[in-house]
Amino acid sequence: MRIVLAQINNVVGDVDGNIEKIKKVLYKFKDDEIDLVVFSELVISGYPPEDLVLKQSFVEKCWFGLQEIIKITEKYNLGTIVSLPVIEDSKLYCSAVLVDSGKVLGFAKKVNLPNYSVFDEKRLFSRGPEPEIYNFRGIKLGIPICEDIWNENVINILKKKGCEIVISPNGSPFDKYKRNQRITIINSRVNESGLPFLYVNQVGGQDELVFDGSSLIVNPDATIIEQGPCWEESFLVAEYNKESSKFLGNKIDFKESNALEDIYMATVIGLRDYVVKNNFPGVILGLSGGIDSALCAAIAVDALGPEKIQCFMMPSKFTSKESIVDAKVCAKNLKIEIDSIDIEDTFSSLKEALSGVFSGLPNDTTEENIQSRIRGTILMAISNKKGKMLITTGNKSEVSVGYSTLYGDMNGGFNPIKDIYKTEVYDLANWRNKNFPKNILGSEGNIIPSSILEKEPSAELRENQKDTDSLPPYEELDKILEFLVDYEMSIKEIINKGFNEETIKKIENLLYISEYKRRQSAPGVKISQKNFGRDRRYPITNRFRDKN
């Protein structure tokens, strides 16, 4: 038996488009002596569909799309597994349908519904009944859906019922630890059951989530026969020998994650699909001469191509000559258009307009924030006029402690580095200067000037300003934030890691009081196991502070 794992990039809600894509894949393999083509979780609706599945008209449209696929399988004498939301006995299930040559052989229903991290499936779907096996062309298949393989209960039942091949459609989003976690889970299920395993995952971006693909063909002894590429569509062909109960092929080594490459490509694919799937003609961003905007510009060029990117330098009297030069050199290296709009006259006019109200009050962060809001207003006006999406460029360190201006530099439709700490920003910029990954549209070489990488970080909103005026060095800040945010550690636990108690408490307080800003921030690519979004849901009004 020959089985294709179709690792494709679909679009949530685009049922017609997803059906056409599925049809093209089936057409591609109709003459290749293929028995079965397997697609990822909820391939018809797109994953994750969120509350779209609560609309009956949407679920019905998915059902009608399934009927088209059934007809195609009859025409081509093919089998397929496609997944969609299905209503049965007034209950909504996440289902995978096994079809053979125009006949439906069964509906596998997801049993284990994830309700943690970014997942809310218990509020959408009903838990499936005990899983069944399905006889497909003389071979008994088990079809656990995604979360069903993350503990042993479903696979054990399938094994007891005589399953010969496990085929698992997945919608497994990326984080920087996920790929290694997946292979550990799959190896556990294979070793427990002694069954060969096919794992198919989707690829592409969907709002804050990005899917890396990495589909797998695994034999009963847990040897990997083939691993799908990361960050691109692909098709794996598994050839099953019933006599040996194995897939044909030689063992390969599991491709370990390259952390920086994965993070970088996640931002590229996440931004690309957000822009393309939402029909924006291109993007704009402010290029300040600093590291964050330089990295975001590089990501944007790699995602969309230089012709789709337009940058703006918006200097004031506090902007250094070095920053102006750095921004221009960076734009030249990236081969993107850059324009300069001086904000000093506008800043002076606003200060004059507010002079009566501010009479007798000293200058403070208010005047700094006015500059940021002028820049934000200019960029949003250009975005509005040209129809291009504005990228915002705040890193996770700044987003964590509120080192940003609401309705200023936080303006924008998407933030590719929202879940990337400042120290990681430097690591990624250095990595990109030395590497030229597949499937990007930018240029090779040192695209981010060394002067940007080496300068001390500054918002340049007042004379001689440095980030360290109000924050610890980023090496220290990022470790504290990682412990507070990513690992939910207590003050005492972080002190035991060797950090100063007063500094930790200051950072924790900044983290809590900035919640209202984060609620109004642009979406950004999930990179860590605890991003600011559905991963972390803290109240805005909150008087709790950790005393220990």
Coordinates of C-alpha atoms in Angstrom, one line a residue, residues 180 257 342 430 438:
N180 CA 11.7 17.7 19.7
S257 CA 16.0 21.9 15.3
D342 CA 11.2 65.2 10.0
N430 CA 23.8 38.0 13.7
K438 CA 15.7 28.5 1.9

